[in-house]
C-alpha positions as a Python dict, from the first residue, in 0.01 Angstrom:
ca = {
    (1, 'E'): (0, 0, 0),
    (2, 'A'): (34, -166, -291),
    (3, 'P'): (-190, -81, -596),
    (4, 'T'): (-482, -358, -607),
    (5, 'E'): (-463, -528, -963),
    (6, 'A'): (-795, -525, -1213),
    (7, 'P'): (-974, -787, -1219),
    (8, 'P'): (-974, -983, -1581),
    (9, 'A'): (-1251, -899, -1811),
    (10, 'P'): (-1575, -1039, -1795),
    (11, 'G'): (-1488, -1486, -1858),
    (12, 'Y'): (-1182, -1492, -1801),
    (13, 'P'): (-959, -1686, -1670),
    (14, 'R'): (-1089, -1946, -1921),
    (15, 'D'): (-921, -2254, -2027),
    (16, 'V'): (-881, -2342, -2410),
    (17, 'V'): (-792, -2690, -2595),
    (18, 'D'): (-544, -2580, -2863),
    (19, 'L'): (-429, -2783, -3120),
    (20, 'F'): (-187, -3037, -2964),
    (21, 'G'): (-503, -3095, -2750),
    (22, 'R'): (-348, -2883, -2441),
    (23, 'T'): (-576, -2703, -2165),
    (24, 'V'): (-430, -2403, -2152),
    (25, 'T'): (-582, -2078, -1910),
    (26, 'I'): (-550, -1771, -2014),
    (27, 'P'): (-563, -1555, -1754),
    (28, 'D'): (-714, -1224, -1919),
    (29, 'L'): (-818, -1139, -2199),
    (30, 'P'): (-506, -1133, -2415),
    (31, 'K'): (-349, -762, -2441),
    (32, 'A'): (-2, -799, -2598),
    (33, 'I'): (62, -1133, -2874),
    (34, 'V'): (329, -1232, -2993),
    (35, 'A'): (270, -1458, -3317),
    (36, 'I'): (567, -1652, -3411),
    (37, 'S'): (417, -1771, -3789),
    (38, 'P'): (283, -1622, -4081),
    (39, 'T'): (-14, -1833, -4000),
    (40, 'A'): (-38, -1768, -3606),
    (41, 'T'): (-66, -1392, -3696),
    (42, 'E'): (-288, -1412, -3994),
    (43, 'L'): (-553, -1613, -3739),
    (44, 'V'): (-505, -1333, -3474),
    (45, 'Y'): (-604, -1032, -3713),
    (46, 'A'): (-904, -1232, -3870),
    (47, 'V'): (-1049, -1280, -3545),
    (48, 'G'): (-1013, -883, -3438),
    (49, 'G'): (-681, -909, -3245),
    (50, 'K'): (-378, -746, -3307),
    (51, 'V'): (63, -825, -3203),
    (52, 'I'): (315, -697, -3110),
    (53, 'G'): (542, -901, -3209),
    (54, 'R'): (622, -1087, -3536),
    (55, 'T'): (860, -1328, -3765),
    (56, 'R'): (1053, -1211, -4052),
    (57, 'T'): (840, -1366, -4347),
    (58, 'V'): (502, -1239, -4196),
    (59, 'N'): (361, -1031, -4490),
    (60, 'Y'): (-20, -997, -4404),
    (61, 'P'): (-237, -809, -4317),
    (62, 'P'): (-18, -508, -4403),
    (63, 'E'): (-100, -364, -3991),
    (64, 'A'): (114, -716, -3880),
    (65, 'L'): (419, -529, -4030),
    (66, 'E'): (464, -222, -3746),
    (67, 'A'): (516, -501, -3493),
    (68, 'T'): (832, -553, -3376),
    (69, 'D'): (1015, -858, -3637),
    (70, 'L'): (1102, -1185, -3413),
    (71, 'G'): (1385, -1341, -3672),
    (72, 'N'): (1293, -1702, -3822),
    (73, 'A'): (956, -1888, -3747),
    (74, 'Y'): (1132, -2246, -3757),
    (75, 'Q'): (1398, -2135, -3484),
    (76, 'P'): (1157, -1926, -3233),
    (77, 'N'): (1402, -1700, -3022),
    (78, 'P'): (1269, -1706, -2639),
    (79, 'E'): (1499, -1370, -2528),
    (80, 'A'): (1357, -1211, -2788),
    (81, 'I'): (1048, -1263, -2764),
    (82, 'L'): (998, -1222, -2371),
    (83, 'A'): (1170, -878, -2423),
    (84, 'L'): (833, -802, -2539),
    (85, 'E'): (631, -882, -2236),
    (86, 'P'): (361, -1076, -2364),
    (87, 'D'): (83, -1186, -2229),
    (88, 'L'): (-21, -1413, -2538),
    (89, 'V'): (288, -1621, -2752),
    (90, 'V'): (22, -1790, -3062),
    (91, 'A'): (263, -2051, -3196),
    (92, 'D'): (184, -2278, -3483),
    (93, 'S'): (124, -2648, -3428),
    (94, 'T'): (277, -2716, -3838),
    (95, 'I'): (606, -2615, -3821),
    (96, 'H'): (702, -2621, -3385),
    (97, 'I'): (630, -2923, -3393),
    (98, 'A'): (993, -3029, -3253),
    (99, 'P'): (1004, -3191, -2890),
    (100, 'D'): (1300, -2928, -2796),
    (101, 'V'): (1085, -2604, -3027),
    (102, 'R'): (803, -2683, -2824),
    (103, 'E'): (921, -2738, -2492),
    (104, 'T'): (1154, -2363, -2553),
    (105, 'L'): (827, -2228, -2609),
    (106, 'E'): (636, -2385, -2298),
    (107, 'G'): (898, -2299, -2057),
    (108, 'L'): (852, -1908, -2109),
    (109, 'G'): (594, -1875, -1831),
    (110, 'V'): (359, -1737, -2043),
    (111, 'P'): (73, -1898, -2185),
    (112, 'V'): (152, -2000, -2517),
    (113, 'I'): (-130, -2162, -2713),
    (114, 'F'): (-35, -2384, -3047),
    (115, 'A'): (-221, -2296, -3354),
    (116, 'G'): (-193, -2393, -3715),
    (117, 'A'): (-319, -2489, -4043),
    (118, 'A'): (-213, -2818, -4199),
    (119, 'S'): (-524, -2803, -4336),
    (120, 'V'): (-850, -2640, -4455),
    (121, 'D'): (-1050, -2758, -4164),
    (122, 'E'): (-749, -2658, -3885),
    (123, 'V'): (-795, -2329, -4066),
    (124, 'L'): (-1095, -2312, -3941),
    (125, 'T'): (-1023, -2484, -3586),
    (126, 'G'): (-761, -2254, -3527),
    (127, 'L'): (-1012, -1953, -3602),
    (128, 'T'): (-1260, -2096, -3347),
    (129, 'L'): (-950, -2152, -3109),
    (130, 'L'): (-844, -1757, -3165),
    (131, 'G'): (-1221, -1615, -3103),
    (132, 'E'): (-1257, -1821, -2755),
    (133, 'V'): (-903, -1701, -2666),
    (134, 'L'): (-996, -1299, -2767),
    (135, 'D'): (-1337, -1356, -2644),
    (136, 'N'): (-1454, -1270, -2990),
    (137, 'P'): (-1618, -1630, -3099),
    (138, 'D'): (-1887, -1492, -3325),
    (139, 'G'): (-1588, -1267, -3517),
    (140, 'A'): (-1485, -1666, -3575),
    (141, 'A'): (-1789, -1768, -3607),
    (142, 'A'): (-1846, -1474, -3940),
    (143, 'A'): (-1445, -1604, -4066),
    (144, 'V'): (-1498, -1968, -4097),
    (145, 'A'): (-1900, -1910, -4261),
    (146, 'A'): (-1708, -1678, -4527),
    (147, 'I'): (-1457, -1985, -4559),
    (148, 'E'): (-1705, -2221, -4568),
    (149, 'A'): (-1908, -2049, -4824),
    (150, 'A'): (-1640, -1911, -5060),
    (151, 'R'): (-1501, -2342, -5086),
    (152, 'D'): (-1883, -2424, -5101),
    (153, 'A'): (-1910, -2147, -5409),
    (154, 'A'): (-1552, -2253, -5548),
    (155, 'R'): (-1679, -2627, -5562),
    (156, 'E'): (-2005, -2560, -5736),
    (157, 'A'): (-1791, -2312, -6012),
    (158, 'L'): (-1551, -2631, -6090),
    (159, 'A'): (-1883, -2891, -6051),
    (160, 'G'): (-1924, -3136, -6311),
    (161, 'Q'): (-1544, -3143, -6485),
    (162, 'E'): (-1330, -3415, -6461),
    (163, 'L'): (-1066, -3214, -6295),
    (164, 'S'): (-703, -3302, -6183),
    (165, 'A'): (-423, -3129, -6049),
    (166, 'V'): (-85, -3129, -5949),
    (167, 'I'): (103, -2907, -5726),
    (168, 'L'): (454, -2881, -5763),
    (169, 'I'): (726, -2749, -5596),
    (170, 'G'): (1081, -2723, -5697),
    (171, 'D'): (1455, -2737, -5471),
    (172, 'R'): (1803, -2576, -5571),
    (173, 'D'): (1883, -2917, -5744),
    (174, 'R'): (1601, -2936, -5960),
    (175, 'N'): (1412, -3140, -5837),
    (176, 'L'): (1034, -3162, -5790),
    (177, 'Y'): (793, -3259, -5564),
    (178, 'A'): (392, -3257, -5566),
    (179, 'A'): (202, -3232, -5267),
    (180, 'K'): (-5, -3503, -5123),
    (181, 'G'): (-392, -3413, -4981),
    (182, 'S'): (-186, -3440, -4645),
    (183, 'S'): (-57, -3100, -4775),
    (184, 'Y'): (-182, -2797, -4685),
    (185, 'G'): (-243, -2697, -5065),
    (186, 'G'): (-338, -3070, -5118),
    (187, 'S'): (-626, -3036, -4907),
    (188, 'I'): (-732, -2748, -5100),
    (189, 'L'): (-754, -2900, -5426),
    (190, 'D'): (-915, -3173, -5207),
    (191, 'A'): (-1224, -2917, -5068),
    (192, 'L'): (-1296, -2835, -5425),
    (193, 'G'): (-1316, -3139, -5562),
    (194, 'I'): (-987, -3179, -5768),
    (195, 'A'): (-865, -3460, -5839),
    (196, 'N'): (-482, -3493, -5678),
    (197, 'P'): (-305, -3815, -5844),
    (198, 'A'): (-22, -3766, -5651),
    (199, 'D'): (-242, -3837, -5338),
    (200, 'V'): (-66, -4198, -5318),
    (201, 'Q'): (292, -4139, -5298),
    (202, 'P'): (482, -4144, -4987),
    (203, 'D'): (663, -3841, -4778),
    (204, 'S'): (969, -3768, -4914),
    (205, 'G'): (1176, -3462, -4917),
    (206, 'P'): (1224, -3189, -4745),
    (207, 'F'): (821, -3052, -4777),
    (208, 'P'): (584, -3209, -4569),
    (209, 'G'): (327, -3330, -4669),
    (210, 'F'): (518, -3403, -5036),
    (211, 'T'): (601, -3646, -5243),
    (212, 'R'): (975, -3658, -5499),
    (213, 'V'): (792, -3686, -5822),
    (214, 'S'): (999, -3813, -6140),
    (215, 'P'): (929, -3664, -6496),
    (216, 'E'): (810, -4021, -6544),
    (217, 'A'): (569, -4016, -6300),
    (218, 'L'): (442, -3703, -6354),
    (219, 'L'): (351, -3824, -6743),
    (220, 'Q'): (207, -4066, -6596),
    (221, 'Y'): (-34, -3902, -6376),
    (222, 'D'): (-94, -3639, -6656),
    (223, 'P'): (-306, -3390, -6434),
    (224, 'V'): (-530, -3170, -6632),
    (225, 'Y'): (-420, -2884, -6438),
    (226, 'I'): (-22, -2845, -6254),
    (227, 'F'): (-13, -2561, -6060),
    (228, 'T'): (368, -2476, -6010),
    (229, 'V'): (531, -2272, -5692),
    (230, 'T'): (822, -2119, -5639),
    (231, 'P'): (964, -2041, -5339),
    (232, 'A'): (1228, -1767, -5405),
    (233, 'P'): (1052, -1484, -5450),
    (234, 'P'): (1139, -1278, -5848),
    (235, 'P'): (1356, -1250, -6043),
    (236, 'A'): (1440, -1594, -5966),
    (237, 'P'): (1285, -1830, -6253),
    (238, 'R'): (937, -1940, -6192),
    (239, 'L'): (882, -2317, -6200),
    (240, 'S'): (602, -2262, -6418),
    (241, 'G'): (811, -2148, -6704),
    (242, 'M'): (1109, -2383, -6595),
    (243, 'L'): (937, -2678, -6619),
    (244, 'G'): (925, -2793, -7022),
    (245, 'L'): (1314, -2730, -6974),
    (246, 'F'): (1307, -3101, -6794),
    (247, 'P'): (1320, -3394, -7043),
    (248, 'G'): (936, -3529, -7131),
    (249, 'M'): (734, -3254, -6991),
    (250, 'S'): (588, -3140, -7350),
    (251, 'G'): (415, -3456, -7362),
    (252, 'L'): (219, -3372, -7068),
    (253, 'Q'): (-165, -3187, -7177),
    (254, 'A'): (-64, -3021, -6963),
    (255, 'M'): (282, -2851, -7073),
    (256, 'A'): (-20, -2896, -7445),
    (257, 'N'): (-334, -2718, -7333),
    (258, 'G'): (-153, -2419, -7177),
    (259, 'R'): (-249, -2498, -6833),
    (260, 'V'): (33, -2496, -6632),
    (261, 'I'): (14, -2196, -6378),
    (262, 'E'): (199, -1980, -6145),
    (263, 'I'): (7, -1942, -5805),
    (264, 'D'): (166, -1708, -5555),
    (265, 'V'): (415, -1967, -5258),
    (266, 'Y'): (173, -1774, -4986),
    (267, 'L'): (-123, -1936, -5114),
    (268, 'L'): (-64, -2263, -5141),
    (269, 'V'): (236, -2284, -4936),
    (270, 'Q'): (413, -2063, -4704),
    (271, 'A'): (105, -1863, -4509),
    (272, 'P'): (-147, -2120, -4491),
    (273, 'G'): (-493, -1965, -4348),
    (274, 'P'): (-771, -1731, -4351),
    (275, 'R'): (-668, -1568, -4671),
    (276, 'V'): (-773, -1960, -4810),
    (277, 'V'): (-1051, -1773, -5027),
    (278, 'E'): (-797, -1632, -5213),
    (279, 'A'): (-639, -1979, -5241),
    (280, 'F'): (-1015, -2111, -5401),
    (281, 'A'): (-1090, -1770, -5627),
    (282, 'T'): (-698, -1757, -5733),
    (283, 'L'): (-790, -2235, -5835),
    (284, 'V'): (-1110, -2173, -5966),
    (285, 'E'): (-1024, -1854, -6136),
    (286, 'A'): (-705, -1997, -6282),
    (287, 'V'): (-906, -2295, -6412),
    (288, 'T'): (-1199, -2118, -6598),
    (289, 'G'): (-970, -1868, -6725),
    (290, 'S'): (-766, -2140, -6928),
    (291, 'E'): (-1054, -2285, -7121),
}
């Protein structure tokens, strides 16, 4: 006699709608989850799940490092994913947006949901989605409430100040790019009520949601704060230390007032997600600590 399969957990199968607006049927409570970006991984853990596979640059939470390394998040490896026999793949609606990548992932024959965090609001949407998928709506609601409370507290701590800031990142050719409101970092400035003079420019350069800025444009913006992020790990020099080498930068009020502040690239660019709470706290500390 063939063994009878155990019935699905209560409430399964269930349909969920992911961040691409796809309706996905989750047949049973997922027990073998592969997450293919830092954001996807952190969202799973934030609602009480765990992963058996993750991408190379994941650095949080520490227990995620015990999962199998599946390589580059931007080029997911279908064979490596399927070798782990997952019952759920959590992809990233921000970085897996190319049609060929989407097609590959949707063709795995395993339930695939796209959850990302292109903005603070999307972090909350992603948490709520994962809470439904993993049958932990209360845990997701608590995580969402904690982020909203942290945002409100940070806004309050900064209230009544005329604050403006530009988030800067550089490339290997010493070009500078500023985060717009459509980027994750830009949405954090917006959530905290910090004006972002770079927001009016069109997207340009290799970083989505960023715009290339000349030293002249920066001098025109002349923000009260400049938050720099450096993608390369130490000992590569930090952008905050290099900025003074660009012509004319000494004329910036942020340079003159010691308000060029290096922020961890994971918090503002590389790992959007539940750690947005840390990003809020870090920016508040940067502002209140430099006065």
